[in-house]
Tab-separated table of C-alpha atoms in Angstrom:
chain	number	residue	atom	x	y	z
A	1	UNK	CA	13.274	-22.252	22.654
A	2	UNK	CA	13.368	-19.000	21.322
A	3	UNK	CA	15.787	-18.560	17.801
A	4	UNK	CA	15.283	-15.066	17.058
A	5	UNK	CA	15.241	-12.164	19.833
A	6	UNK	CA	13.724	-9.155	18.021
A	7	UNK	CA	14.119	-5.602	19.719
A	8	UNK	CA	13.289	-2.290	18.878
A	9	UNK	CA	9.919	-1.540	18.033
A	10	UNK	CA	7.927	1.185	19.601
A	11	UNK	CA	5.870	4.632	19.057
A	12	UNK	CA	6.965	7.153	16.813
A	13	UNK	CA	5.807	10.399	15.192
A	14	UNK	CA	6.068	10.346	11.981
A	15	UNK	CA	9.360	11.539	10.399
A	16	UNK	CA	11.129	9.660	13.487
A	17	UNK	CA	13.275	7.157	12.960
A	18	UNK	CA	13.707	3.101	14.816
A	19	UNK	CA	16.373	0.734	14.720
A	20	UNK	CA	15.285	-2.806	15.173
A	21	UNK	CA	17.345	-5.371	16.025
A	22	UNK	CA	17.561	-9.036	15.959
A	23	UNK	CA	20.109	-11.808	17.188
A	24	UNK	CA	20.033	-15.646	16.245
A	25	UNK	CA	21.263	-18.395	18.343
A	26	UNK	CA	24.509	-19.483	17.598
A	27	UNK	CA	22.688	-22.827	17.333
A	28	UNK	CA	21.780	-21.416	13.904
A	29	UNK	CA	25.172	-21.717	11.508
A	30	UNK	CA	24.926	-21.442	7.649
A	31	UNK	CA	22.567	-18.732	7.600
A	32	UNK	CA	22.016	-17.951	3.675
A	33	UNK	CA	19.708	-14.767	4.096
A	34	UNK	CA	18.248	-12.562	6.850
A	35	UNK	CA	15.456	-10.078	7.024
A	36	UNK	CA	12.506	-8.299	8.065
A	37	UNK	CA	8.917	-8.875	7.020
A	38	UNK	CA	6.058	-6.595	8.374
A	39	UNK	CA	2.054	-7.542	8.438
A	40	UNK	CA	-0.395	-4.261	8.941
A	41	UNK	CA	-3.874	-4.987	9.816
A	42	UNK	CA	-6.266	-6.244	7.370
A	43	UNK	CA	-3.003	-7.047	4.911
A	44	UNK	CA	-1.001	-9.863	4.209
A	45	UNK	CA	2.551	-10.252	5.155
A	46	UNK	CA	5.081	-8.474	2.710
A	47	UNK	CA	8.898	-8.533	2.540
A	48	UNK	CA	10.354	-5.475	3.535
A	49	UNK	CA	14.324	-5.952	3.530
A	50	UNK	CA	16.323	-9.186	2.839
A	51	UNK	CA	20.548	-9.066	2.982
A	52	UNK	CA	22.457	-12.566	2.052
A	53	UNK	CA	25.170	-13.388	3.730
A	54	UNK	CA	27.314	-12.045	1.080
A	55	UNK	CA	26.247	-8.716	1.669
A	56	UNK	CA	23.419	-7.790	-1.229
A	57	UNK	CA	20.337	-6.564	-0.320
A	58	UNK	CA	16.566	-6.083	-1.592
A	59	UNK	CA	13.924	-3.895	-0.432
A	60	UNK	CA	10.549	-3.172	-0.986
A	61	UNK	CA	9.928	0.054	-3.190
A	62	UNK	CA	8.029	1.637	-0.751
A	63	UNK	CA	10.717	1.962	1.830
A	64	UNK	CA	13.486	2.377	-0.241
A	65	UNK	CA	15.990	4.916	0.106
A	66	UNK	CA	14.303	5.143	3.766
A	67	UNK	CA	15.557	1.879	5.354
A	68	UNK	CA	18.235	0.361	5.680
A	69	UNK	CA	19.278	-2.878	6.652
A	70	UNK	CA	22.498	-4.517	8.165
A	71	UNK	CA	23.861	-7.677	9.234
A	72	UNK	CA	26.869	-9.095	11.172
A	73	UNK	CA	27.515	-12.186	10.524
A	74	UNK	CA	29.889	-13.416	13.266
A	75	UNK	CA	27.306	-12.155	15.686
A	76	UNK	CA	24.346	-13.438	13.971
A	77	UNK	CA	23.041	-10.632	13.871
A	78	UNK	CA	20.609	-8.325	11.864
A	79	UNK	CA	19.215	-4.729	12.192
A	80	UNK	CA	16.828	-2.023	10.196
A	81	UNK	CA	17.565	1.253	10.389
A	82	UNK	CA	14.350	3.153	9.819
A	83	UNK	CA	14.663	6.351	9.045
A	84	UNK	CA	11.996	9.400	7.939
A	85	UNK	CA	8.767	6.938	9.356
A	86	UNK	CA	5.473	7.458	7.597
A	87	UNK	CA	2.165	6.527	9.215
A	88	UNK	CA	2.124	3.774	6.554
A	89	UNK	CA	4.913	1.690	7.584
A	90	UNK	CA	2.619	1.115	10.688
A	91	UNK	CA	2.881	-3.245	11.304
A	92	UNK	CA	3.952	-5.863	12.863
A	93	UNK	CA	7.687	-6.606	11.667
A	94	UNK	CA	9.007	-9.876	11.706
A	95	UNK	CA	12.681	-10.842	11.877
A	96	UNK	CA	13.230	-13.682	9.088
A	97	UNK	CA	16.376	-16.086	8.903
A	98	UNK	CA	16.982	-19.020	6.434
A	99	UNK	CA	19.689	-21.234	7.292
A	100	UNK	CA	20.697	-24.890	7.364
A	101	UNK	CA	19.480	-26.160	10.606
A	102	UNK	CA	21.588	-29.362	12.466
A	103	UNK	CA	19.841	-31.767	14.553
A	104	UNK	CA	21.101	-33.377	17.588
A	105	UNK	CA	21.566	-36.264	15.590
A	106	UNK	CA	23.593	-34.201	12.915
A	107	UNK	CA	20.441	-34.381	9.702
A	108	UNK	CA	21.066	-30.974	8.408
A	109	UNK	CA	18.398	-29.344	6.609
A	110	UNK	CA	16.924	-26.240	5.376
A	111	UNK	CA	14.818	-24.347	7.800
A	112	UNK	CA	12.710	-20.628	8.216
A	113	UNK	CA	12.913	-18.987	10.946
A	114	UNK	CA	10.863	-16.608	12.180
A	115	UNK	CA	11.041	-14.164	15.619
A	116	UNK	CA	7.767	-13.346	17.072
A	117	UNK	CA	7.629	-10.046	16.034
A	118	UNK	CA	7.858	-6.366	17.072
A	119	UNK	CA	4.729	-3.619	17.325
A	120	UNK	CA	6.140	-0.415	14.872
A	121	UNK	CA	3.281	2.335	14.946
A	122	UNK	CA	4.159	5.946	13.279
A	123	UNK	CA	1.486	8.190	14.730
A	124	UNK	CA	0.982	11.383	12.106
């Protein structure tokens, strides 16, 4: 079963701009903080945006001030506006949720969740 749908990834020049998108099940309820990670070959994985569900945010330096990120919480929903692209921000990004997860049974616990991520390249 699939938790988070990620959309939006693709082939750019650089200076372009993406949106990516991702959506939660509405399985998932009590989600603290959302985000997007990204992995580039040969490096590990880094954080690039995180936004709690009160609305602050943290980026990386490198992309600051270039991206943007959103959520909407009703719609469990999250998106990264990526504007002004640079060959660099080249990666796999992954959408990233943390949330309190119920079981059928009704244990809640803490759980990461992770969507199986979307192919950004920025050709220069």
């Amino acid at each position: 079963q699939v938790q988070l749908v990620e959309s939006g990834g693709g082939l750019v020049q650089a200076g372009g701009s993406l949106r990516l998108s991702c959506v939660a099940s509405e399985s998932i309820f009590s989600i603290n903080s959302m985000g997007w990670y990204r992995q580039a070959p040969g490096n590990k994985r880094e954080l690039v945006a995180l936004i709690t569900s009160g609305g602050s945010t943290t980026y990386v330096d490198s992309v600051k001030g270039r991206f943007t990120i959103s959520r909407d919480n009703a719609k469990n929903t999250v998106a990264l506006q990526m504007n002004s692209l640079k060959p660099e921000d080249t990666a796999v990004y992954f959408c990233y949720a943390n949330a309190n997860r119920k079981s059928p049974l009704g244990v809640i616990y803490p759980y990461d969740y992770w969507g199986q991520g979307t192919q950004v390249t920025v050709s220069s």
